[in-house]
PDB file of C-alpha atoms in Angstrom:
ATOM      1  CA  MET H   1     -37.407  18.909-112.895  1.00 57.00           C
ATOM      2  CA  LYS H   2     -35.402  20.900-110.700  1.00 51.00           C
ATOM      3  CA  LYS H   3     -37.777  20.455-107.817  1.00 54.00           C
ATOM      4  CA  LEU H   4     -36.947  16.395-108.411  1.00 52.00           C
ATOM      5  CA  VAL H   5     -33.441  16.940-108.179  1.00 51.00           C
ATOM      6  CA  LEU H   6     -33.304  18.823-105.470  1.00 55.00           C
ATOM      7  CA  ALA H   7     -35.474  16.536-103.649  1.00 56.00           C
ATOM      8  CA  GLY H   8     -33.534  13.382-104.756  1.00 57.00           C
ATOM      9  CA  ALA H   9     -30.455  15.266-103.377  1.00 58.00           C
ATOM     10  CA  VAL H  10     -31.917  15.638-100.166  1.00 56.00           C
ATOM     11  CA  ALA H  11     -33.188  12.092-100.086  1.00 58.00           C
ATOM     12  CA  LEU H  12     -29.733  10.667-100.574  1.00 58.00           C
ATOM     13  CA  ALA H  13     -28.077  13.309 -97.819  1.00 57.00           C
ATOM     14  CA  ALA H  14     -30.462  12.053 -95.442  1.00 58.00           C
ATOM     15  CA  GLY H  15     -29.852   8.871 -96.004  1.00 59.00           C
ATOM     16  CA  MET H  16     -25.951   9.231 -95.867  1.00 61.00           C
ATOM     17  CA  VAL H  17     -26.629  10.751 -92.786  1.00 53.00           C
ATOM     18  CA  SER H  18     -28.704   7.918 -91.098  1.00 58.00           C
ATOM     19  CA  GLN H  19     -25.732   5.435 -92.385  1.00 59.00           C
ATOM     20  CA  ALA H  20     -23.438   7.325 -91.245  1.00 54.00           C
ATOM     21  CA  ALA H  21     -25.362   7.589 -87.472  1.00 54.00           C
ATOM     22  CA  ALA H  22     -25.740   3.943 -87.662  1.00 54.00           C
ATOM     23  CA  ASN H  23     -22.218   3.183 -87.892  1.00 58.00           C
ATOM     24  CA  ASP H  24     -20.946   5.530 -85.327  1.00 58.00           C
ATOM     25  CA  ARG H  25     -22.527   2.878 -83.246  1.00 61.00           C
ATOM     26  CA  TYR H  26     -19.876   0.668 -83.388  1.00 61.00           C
ATOM     27  CA  MET H  27     -16.901   3.331 -83.693  1.00 65.00           C
ATOM     28  CA  ALA H  28     -14.158   3.883 -81.018  1.00 67.00           C
ATOM     29  CA  ARG H  29     -15.127   6.479 -78.460  1.00 69.00           C
ATOM     30  CA  PRO H  30     -12.609   9.114 -77.942  1.00 71.00           C
ATOM     31  CA  PRO H  31     -11.792   9.242 -74.333  1.00 71.00           C
ATOM     32  CA  VAL H  32     -13.457  11.090 -71.628  1.00 67.00           C
ATOM     33  CA  VAL H  33     -10.990  14.196 -70.269  1.00 67.00           C
ATOM     34  CA  ILE H  34     -11.345  15.149 -66.587  1.00 65.00           C
ATOM     35  CA  SER H  35      -9.819  17.935 -65.116  1.00 66.00           C
ATOM     36  CA  PRO H  36      -6.936  16.724 -63.194  1.00 64.00           C
ATOM     37  CA  ASP H  37      -7.550  19.132 -60.492  1.00 64.00           C
ATOM     38  CA  LEU H  38     -11.116  17.735 -59.984  1.00 64.00           C
ATOM     39  CA  ALA H  39      -9.701  13.815 -60.021  1.00 63.00           C
ATOM     40  CA  ALA H  40      -6.420  14.486 -58.582  1.00 65.00           C
ATOM     41  CA  PRO H  41      -7.308  13.662 -54.280  1.00 65.00           C
ATOM     42  CA  TRP H  42      -9.335  10.390 -55.458  1.00 62.00           C
ATOM     43  CA  VAL H  43      -6.777   9.331 -58.165  1.00 61.00           C
ATOM     44  CA  ILE H  44      -3.686   9.946 -55.808  1.00 62.00           C
ATOM     45  CA  GLN H  45      -5.875   7.418 -53.183  1.00 62.00           C
ATOM     46  CA  LEU H  46      -6.417   4.947 -55.915  1.00 62.00           C
ATOM     47  CA  GLY H  47      -2.023   4.648 -56.624  1.00 57.00           C
ATOM     48  CA  TYR H  48      -2.442   7.160 -59.430  1.00 48.00           C
ATOM     49  CA  ALA H  49      -0.721  10.632 -60.213  1.00 49.00           C
ATOM     50  CA  PRO H  50      -2.793  13.471 -61.935  1.00 51.00           C
ATOM     51  CA  GLY H  51      -2.328  13.946 -65.285  1.00 51.00           C
ATOM     52  CA  LYS H  52      -3.250   9.938 -66.160  1.00 50.00           C
ATOM     53  CA  VAL H  53      -7.016   9.185 -67.576  1.00 49.00           C
ATOM     54  CA  LEU H  54      -8.197   5.862 -68.368  1.00 48.00           C
ATOM     55  CA  GLY H  55      -4.307   4.699 -68.189  1.00 47.00           C
ATOM     56  CA  ARG H  56      -2.731   7.085 -70.669  1.00 50.00           C
ATOM     57  CA  GLU H  57      -0.581   9.974 -70.218  1.00 50.00           C
ATOM     58  CA  ILE H  58      -2.292  13.389 -71.498  1.00 49.00           C
ATOM     59  CA  GLY H  59       1.149  15.580 -70.788  1.00 51.00           C
ATOM     60  CA  ARG H  60       0.140  16.247 -67.397  1.00 53.00           C
ATOM     61  CA  PRO H  61       3.548  16.167 -65.155  1.00 53.00           C
ATOM     62  CA  ALA H  62       3.097  13.478 -62.291  1.00 54.00           C
ATOM     63  CA  ALA H  63       2.364  14.907 -58.546  1.00 51.00           C
ATOM     64  CA  PRO H  64       5.041  16.818 -57.152  1.00 55.00           C
ATOM     65  CA  ALA H  65       8.182  15.354 -55.319  1.00 53.00           C
ATOM     66  CA  SER H  66       6.496  16.356 -52.057  1.00 53.00           C
ATOM     67  CA  VAL H  67       3.477  13.965 -52.633  1.00 50.00           C
ATOM     68  CA  GLN H  68       4.159  10.382 -52.006  1.00 55.00           C
ATOM     69  CA  VAL H  69       2.075   8.550 -53.954  1.00 50.00           C
ATOM     70  CA  GLN H  70       1.595   4.831 -52.351  1.00 54.00           C
ATOM     71  CA  PRO H  71      -0.685   1.821 -53.570  1.00 53.00           C
ATOM     72  CA  TYR H  72      -3.751   1.264 -52.299  1.00 49.00           C
ATOM     73  CA  SER H  73      -4.080  -0.130 -48.834  1.00 50.00           C
ATOM     74  CA  SER H  74      -6.545  -0.467 -45.901  1.00 51.00           C
ATOM     75  CA  GLU H  75      -5.186   2.603 -44.560  1.00 52.00           C
ATOM     76  CA  PRO H  76      -6.364   5.795 -46.507  1.00 53.00           C
ATOM     77  CA  ARG H  77      -4.067   8.025 -47.872  1.00 53.00           C
ATOM     78  CA  PHE H  78      -4.324  11.949 -48.159  1.00 50.00           C
ATOM     79  CA  ASP H  79      -3.012  14.653 -50.531  1.00 52.00           C
ATOM     80  CA  TYR H  80      -1.976  17.586 -48.203  1.00 52.00           C
ATOM     81  CA  ARG H  81      -2.162  19.920 -51.038  1.00 54.00           C
ATOM     82  CA  TYR H  82      -5.742  20.023 -50.145  1.00 52.00           C
ATOM     83  CA  GLY H  83      -5.879  20.579 -46.813  1.00 57.00           C
ATOM     84  CA  GLU H  84      -5.153  18.775 -43.324  1.00 57.00           C
ATOM     85  CA  PRO H  85      -6.024  15.476 -42.655  1.00 56.00           C
ATOM     86  CA  ALA H  86      -8.654  14.461 -40.334  1.00 57.00           C
ATOM     87  CA  ARG H  87      -7.426  14.150 -36.799  1.00 61.00           C
ATOM     88  CA  THR H  88      -7.119  10.360 -35.607  1.00 57.00           C
ATOM     89  CA  LEU H  89      -7.883   9.105 -31.981  1.00 58.00           C
ATOM     90  CA  ARG H  90      -4.733   8.008 -29.953  1.00 61.00           C
ATOM     91  CA  GLN H  91      -5.174   5.414 -27.180  1.00 60.00           C
ATOM     92  CA  PRO H  92      -5.252   7.093 -23.642  1.00 58.00           C
ATOM     93  CA  THR H  93      -1.292   7.170 -22.510  1.00 58.00           C
ATOM     94  CA  PRO H  94      -0.437   7.267 -18.648  1.00 56.00           C
ATOM     95  CA  ASP H  95       0.321   9.982 -16.682  1.00 55.00           C
ATOM     96  CA  LEU H  96       3.706   9.299 -16.417  1.00 52.00           C
ATOM     97  CA  GLN H  97       4.911  12.547 -14.108  1.00 53.00           C
ATOM     98  CA  ARG H  98       2.169  11.772 -11.891  1.00 53.00           C
ATOM     99  CA  THR H  99       2.667   8.278 -11.718  1.00 50.00           C
ATOM    100  CA  ALA H 100       6.269   8.544 -10.871  1.00 49.00           C
ATOM    101  CA  ALA H 101       5.277  11.236  -8.406  1.00 55.00           C
ATOM    102  CA  ILE H 102       3.380   8.857  -6.443  1.00 58.00           C
ATOM    103  CA  VAL H 103       5.357   7.439  -3.948  1.00 60.00           C
ATOM    104  CA  PRO H 104       4.043   4.511  -1.803  1.00 65.00           C
ATOM    105  CA  ALA H 105       3.752   5.457   1.864  1.00 66.00           C
ATOM    106  CA  PRO H 106       5.500   2.998   4.177  1.00 67.00           C
ATOM    107  CA  ALA H 107       3.643   0.627   5.908  1.00 64.00           C
ATOM    108  CA  LYS H 108       2.562   1.574   9.439  1.00 60.00           C
ATOM    109  CA  LYS H 109       3.738  -0.656  12.076  1.00 59.00           C
ATOM    110  CA  ALA H 110       0.708  -2.042  14.091  1.00 58.00           C
ATOM    111  CA  LYS H 111       0.667  -0.385  17.557  1.00 58.00           C
ATOM    112  CA  ARG H 112      -0.147  -3.280  20.019  1.00 75.00           C
ATOM    113  CA  GLU H 113      -2.253  -2.141  22.771  1.00 80.00           C
ATOM    114  CA  ILE H 114      -2.717  -3.141  26.251  1.00 86.00           C
ATOM    115  CA  ASP H 115      -6.368  -4.548  27.271  1.00 91.00           C
ATOM    116  CA  PRO H 116      -8.088  -2.158  29.332  1.00 93.00           C
ATOM    117  CA  MET H 117      -9.176  -4.616  31.697  1.00 95.00           C
ATOM    118  CA  TYR H 118      -5.513  -4.760  32.626  1.00 97.00           C
ATOM    119  CA  LEU H 119      -5.766  -1.001  33.320  1.00 97.00           C
ATOM    120  CA  PRO H 120      -5.475   0.203  36.998  1.00 97.00           C
ATOM    121  CA  GLN H 121      -9.098   0.323  38.579  1.00 97.00           C
ATOM    122  CA  GLN H 122     -10.604   0.764  41.901  1.00 97.00           C
ATOM    123  CA  VAL H 123     -12.409  -2.634  43.121  1.00 97.00           C
ATOM    124  CA  SER H 124     -14.184  -3.700  46.179  1.00 97.00           C
ATOM    125  CA  TYR H 125     -12.015  -6.005  48.457  1.00 95.00           C
ATOM    126  CA  GLU H 126     -13.661  -8.565  50.558  1.00 91.00           C
ATOM    127  CA  GLY H 127     -10.401 -10.392  51.886  1.00 89.00           C
ATOM    128  CA  SER H 128      -8.882 -10.920  55.438  1.00 91.00           C
ATOM    129  CA  HIS H 129      -5.697  -8.658  54.193  1.00 96.00           C
ATOM    130  CA  LYS H 130      -4.726  -5.746  56.359  1.00 96.00           C
ATOM    131  CA  PRO H 131      -4.239  -2.393  54.306  1.00 97.00           C
ATOM    132  CA  GLY H 132      -1.113  -1.969  52.472  1.00 97.00           C
ATOM    133  CA  THR H 133      -0.648  -5.574  51.752  1.00 98.00           C
ATOM    134  CA  ILE H 134      -0.104  -6.727  48.047  1.00 98.00           C
ATOM    135  CA  VAL H 135      -1.815 -10.126  46.600  1.00 98.00           C
ATOM    136  CA  ILE H 136      -0.792 -11.070  42.972  1.00 98.00           C
ATOM    137  CA  ASP H 137      -3.414 -13.657  41.536  1.00 97.00           C
ATOM    138  CA  THR H 138      -1.079 -15.477  38.961  1.00 97.00           C
ATOM    139  CA  LYS H 139      -4.285 -17.366  37.386  1.00 96.00           C
ATOM    140  CA  GLN H 140      -5.967 -13.669  36.795  1.00 97.00           C
ATOM    141  CA  ASN H 141      -3.047 -11.838  36.183  1.00 98.00           C
ATOM    142  CA  PHE H 142      -3.725  -8.827  38.874  1.00 98.00           C
ATOM    143  CA  LEU H 143      -2.323  -7.394  41.605  1.00 98.00           C
ATOM    144  CA  TYR H 144      -4.259  -6.314  44.635  1.00 98.00           C
ATOM    145  CA  LEU H 145      -3.018  -3.201  46.923  1.00 98.00           C
ATOM    146  CA  VAL H 146      -5.451  -3.467  49.962  1.00 98.00           C
ATOM    147  CA  GLU H 147      -6.677  -0.633  50.844  1.00 97.00           C
ATOM    148  CA  ALA H 148      -9.021   0.791  54.076  1.00 96.00           C
ATOM    149  CA  GLY H 149     -12.450   0.255  53.700  1.00 94.00           C
ATOM    150  CA  GLY H 150     -13.080  -2.879  51.614  1.00 95.00           C
ATOM    151  CA  GLN H 151     -11.201  -1.653  48.874  1.00 97.00           C
ATOM    152  CA  ALA H 152      -7.885  -2.536  46.597  1.00 98.00           C
ATOM    153  CA  ARG H 153      -6.485  -0.725  43.829  1.00 98.00           C
ATOM    154  CA  ARG H 154      -5.922  -3.267  40.980  1.00 98.00           C
ATOM    155  CA  TYR H 155      -3.297  -3.651  38.745  1.00 98.00           C
ATOM    156  CA  GLY H 156      -2.692  -5.787  35.581  1.00 98.00           C
ATOM    157  CA  VAL H 157       0.546  -7.802  35.615  1.00 98.00           C
ATOM    158  CA  GLY H 158       2.573 -10.371  33.664  1.00 97.00           C
ATOM    159  CA  THR H 159       3.560 -13.701  35.592  1.00 97.00           C
ATOM    160  CA  GLY H 160       5.453 -16.349  35.034  1.00 96.00           C
ATOM    161  CA  LYS H 161       5.304 -18.489  31.762  1.00 94.00           C
ATOM    162  CA  PRO H 162       4.812 -22.412  32.243  1.00 95.00           C
ATOM    163  CA  GLY H 163       7.650 -24.034  34.093  1.00 94.00           C
ATOM    164  CA  PHE H 164       8.398 -20.358  36.117  1.00 94.00           C
ATOM    165  CA  GLU H 165       5.342 -20.270  38.355  1.00 95.00           C
ATOM    166  CA  TRP H 166       5.486 -19.971  41.745  1.00 96.00           C
ATOM    167  CA  ALA H 167       3.627 -19.087  44.969  1.00 96.00           C
ATOM    168  CA  GLY H 168       4.647 -17.766  48.466  1.00 97.00           C
ATOM    169  CA  THR H 169       4.643 -15.138  50.908  1.00 97.00           C
ATOM    170  CA  HIS H 170       7.553 -12.599  50.678  1.00 97.00           C
ATOM    171  CA  LYS H 171       8.617  -9.155  52.066  1.00 98.00           C
ATOM    172  CA  VAL H 172       9.170  -5.931  49.875  1.00 98.00           C
ATOM    173  CA  THR H 173      12.963  -5.930  51.142  1.00 97.00           C
ATOM    174  CA  GLN H 174      14.018  -3.011  48.963  1.00 97.00           C
ATOM    175  CA  LYS H 175      12.957  -0.598  46.184  1.00 98.00           C
ATOM    176  CA  ARG H 176      15.196   1.063  43.381  1.00 97.00           C
ATOM    177  CA  GLU H 177      14.337   3.739  40.608  1.00 97.00           C
ATOM    178  CA  TRP H 178      15.613   2.425  37.350  1.00 97.00           C
ATOM    179  CA  PRO H 179      17.091  -0.217  38.098  1.00 97.00           C
ATOM    180  CA  ASP H 180      20.108  -2.195  36.799  1.00 95.00           C
ATOM    181  CA  TRP H 181      20.275  -5.552  35.694  1.00 93.00           C
ATOM    182  CA  ARG H 182      22.413  -8.261  36.286  1.00 92.00           C
ATOM    183  CA  PRO H 183      21.057 -11.661  34.517  1.00 90.00           C
ATOM    184  CA  PRO H 184      21.556 -15.081  37.044  1.00 89.00           C
ATOM    185  CA  SER H 185      23.750 -17.489  35.248  1.00 90.00           C
ATOM    186  CA  GLN H 186      20.717 -19.593  35.266  1.00 90.00           C
ATOM    187  CA  MET H 187      19.250 -17.367  32.650  1.00 91.00           C
ATOM    188  CA  ILE H 188      22.081 -16.582  30.950  1.00 91.00           C
ATOM    189  CA  ALA H 189      22.708 -19.961  30.324  1.00 93.00           C
ATOM    190  CA  ARG H 190      19.383 -20.719  29.347  1.00 90.00           C
ATOM    191  CA  GLU H 191      19.276 -18.197  26.823  1.00 89.00           C
ATOM    192  CA  ARG H 192      22.524 -19.250  24.974  1.00 92.00           C
ATOM    193  CA  ALA H 193      21.043 -22.879  24.669  1.00 92.00           C
ATOM    194  CA  LYS H 194      18.136 -20.963  22.464  1.00 90.00           C
ATOM    195  CA  GLY H 195      20.922 -18.960  20.234  1.00 92.00           C
ATOM    196  CA  ARG H 196      20.577 -15.638  22.409  1.00 90.00           C
ATOM    197  CA  SER H 197      23.369 -13.928  23.927  1.00 91.00           C
ATOM    198  CA  LEU H 198      22.089 -11.914  27.208  1.00 91.00           C
ATOM    199  CA  PRO H 199      24.752  -9.346  28.656  1.00 92.00           C
ATOM    200  CA  SER H 200      26.099  -9.946  32.522  1.00 91.00           C
ATOM    201  CA  TYR H 201      25.368  -6.494  33.107  1.00 93.00           C
ATOM    202  CA  MET H 202      23.169  -3.698  31.967  1.00 95.00           C
ATOM    203  CA  GLU H 203      22.353  -0.148  33.255  1.00 95.00           C
ATOM    204  CA  GLY H 204      19.117   1.409  34.417  1.00 94.00           C
ATOM    205  CA  GLY H 205      16.899   3.325  31.621  1.00 94.00           C
ATOM    206  CA  PRO H 206      14.057   3.003  28.986  1.00 92.00           C
ATOM    207  CA  ASP H 207      15.854  -0.308  27.393  1.00 92.00           C
ATOM    208  CA  ASN H 208      16.364  -1.925  30.648  1.00 95.00           C
ATOM    209  CA  PRO H 209      14.078  -5.083  30.859  1.00 94.00           C
ATOM    210  CA  LEU H 210      12.980  -4.163  34.603  1.00 96.00           C
ATOM    211  CA  GLY H 211      11.961  -0.827  33.861  1.00 97.00           C
ATOM    212  CA  ALA H 212      11.476   2.589  35.540  1.00 97.00           C
ATOM    213  CA  ARG H 213      10.920   0.671  39.212  1.00 98.00           C
ATOM    214  CA  ALA H 214      11.612  -2.462  41.043  1.00 98.00           C
ATOM    215  CA  MET H 215      10.603  -3.966  44.340  1.00 98.00           C
ATOM    216  CA  TYR H 216      12.906  -6.923  45.526  1.00 98.00           C
ATOM    217  CA  LEU H 217      10.748  -9.843  47.298  1.00 97.00           C
ATOM    218  CA  GLY H 218      12.562 -11.093  49.995  1.00 94.00           C
ATOM    219  CA  SER H 219      16.293 -13.089  49.249  1.00 93.00           C
ATOM    220  CA  THR H 220      14.445 -14.085  46.068  1.00 94.00           C
ATOM    221  CA  LEU H 221      15.397 -13.358  42.601  1.00 91.00           C
ATOM    222  CA  TYR H 222      12.171 -12.109  42.072  1.00 96.00           C
ATOM    223  CA  ARG H 223      10.819  -8.652  41.778  1.00 97.00           C
ATOM    224  CA  ILE H 224       7.914  -6.387  41.310  1.00 98.00           C
ATOM    225  CA  HIS H 225       9.363  -4.065  38.245  1.00 98.00           C
ATOM    226  CA  GLY H 226       8.473  -2.239  35.263  1.00 98.00           C
ATOM    227  CA  THR H 227       8.784  -3.443  31.509  1.00 96.00           C
ATOM    228  CA  ASN H 228       9.432  -1.259  28.211  1.00 92.00           C
ATOM    229  CA  GLN H 229       7.221  -4.648  26.610  1.00 94.00           C
ATOM    230  CA  PRO H 230       3.928  -3.347  27.991  1.00 95.00           C
ATOM    231  CA  TRP H 231       1.804  -5.167  25.583  1.00 94.00           C
ATOM    232  CA  THR H 232       2.959  -8.661  27.545  1.00 95.00           C
ATOM    233  CA  ILE H 233       0.574  -7.241  30.387  1.00 97.00           C
ATOM    234  CA  GLY H 234      -2.111 -10.075  31.457  1.00 96.00           C
ATOM    235  CA  GLY H 235       0.034 -12.950  29.979  1.00 96.00           C
ATOM    236  CA  ALA H 236       2.255 -15.312  31.360  1.00 96.00           C
ATOM    237  CA  VAL H 237       5.227 -13.891  30.192  1.00 95.00           C
ATOM    238  CA  SER H 238       8.360 -14.056  32.805  1.00 95.00           C
ATOM    239  CA  SER H 239      11.332 -16.182  34.200  1.00 93.00           C
ATOM    240  CA  GLY H 240       9.178 -15.674  37.684  1.00 95.00           C
ATOM    241  CA  CYS H 241       9.175 -11.779  38.230  1.00 97.00           C
ATOM    242  CA  ILE H 242       5.874  -9.787  38.246  1.00 98.00           C
ATOM    243  CA  ARG H 243       5.890  -7.417  35.161  1.00 98.00           C
ATOM    244  CA  MET H 244       3.705  -4.020  35.366  1.00 98.00           C
ATOM    245  CA  ARG H 245       3.372  -1.261  33.109  1.00 97.00           C
ATOM    246  CA  ASN H 246       6.025   1.469  33.737  1.00 97.00           C
ATOM    247  CA  GLU H 247       3.235   3.796  34.681  1.00 97.00           C
ATOM    248  CA  ASP H 248       1.475   1.334  36.985  1.00 98.00           C
ATOM    249  CA  VAL H 249       5.024   0.299  38.824  1.00 98.00           C
ATOM    250  CA  ILE H 250       5.596   4.362  39.749  1.00 98.00           C
ATOM    251  CA  ASP H 251       2.445   4.630  40.964  1.00 98.00           C
ATOM    252  CA  LEU H 252       2.508   1.184  43.419  1.00 98.00           C
ATOM    253  CA  TYR H 253       6.257   2.062  44.103  1.00 98.00           C
ATOM    254  CA  GLU H 254       4.657   5.570  45.672  1.00 97.00           C
ATOM    255  CA  ARG H 255       2.010   3.858  47.537  1.00 97.00           C
ATOM    256  CA  VAL H 256       4.120   0.555  48.993  1.00 97.00           C
ATOM    257  CA  LYS H 257       6.768   0.711  51.834  1.00 96.00           C
ATOM    258  CA  VAL H 258       9.587  -1.764  52.439  1.00 97.00           C
ATOM    259  CA  GLY H 259       8.405  -4.071  54.796  1.00 98.00           C
ATOM    260  CA  ALA H 260       5.095  -4.466  53.078  1.00 98.00           C
ATOM    261  CA  THR H 261       3.769  -7.711  52.867  1.00 98.00           C
ATOM    262  CA  VAL H 262       3.665  -9.328  49.188  1.00 98.00           C
ATOM    263  CA  ILE H 263       1.661 -12.660  48.602  1.00 98.00           C
ATOM    264  CA  VAL H 264       1.799 -14.595  45.589  1.00 98.00           C
ATOM    265  CA  SER H 265      -0.817 -17.185  45.251  1.00 95.00           C
TER     266      SER H 265
END
């Protein structure tokens, strides 16, 4: 009899346990609590302070005042309590110190050179003029100093520009070193009409348009002279005078005597 009562009690208890287990399926579950120390780094990034679990306070204080909790955005946030943030790449910036030190070099002026064909040369000469005669070819812009043995010393010259060409035969009447310059009145008036003012007198020297030497031709206003513009040699550039480089006119000056014949063609 006791055995039957005990078996009935066990069956009743089992039934009650089964019913309670079945009822537990539909009961509300207690909240799952995660340690704030583990959840804080991730929860802060989502905009929540440590101590909140499933939206309910569990008595833990919020994040310290030194930690600024901001709403979630596209830029990740970091809690400095848990280490240093990863370094971000910055756009390269110009080297301002070196850039400021670089000063552009001033542009150099191109040096104007004489064409090598107009440099002094020893050439053959087949003309009938005697040695010591000067022959000037205004078409080719060459001056020949006739020498013995069918030879001549040739120099490049600048000659009269259009409207100032001339031809004829004259004598060297005088020679001067570093001559002064007195422009003729016609030249002064002509240049004034162009808006350029010429001095009535200029002392001889490196800036003087007549250059280092001058040989005067007869009673004319024309001369064989040097120039402070050597790049003009080889062209029709003067008001009728024969221009030479300063080094060339000095060389010719030493070779020619007063009274020498000058033929311009």
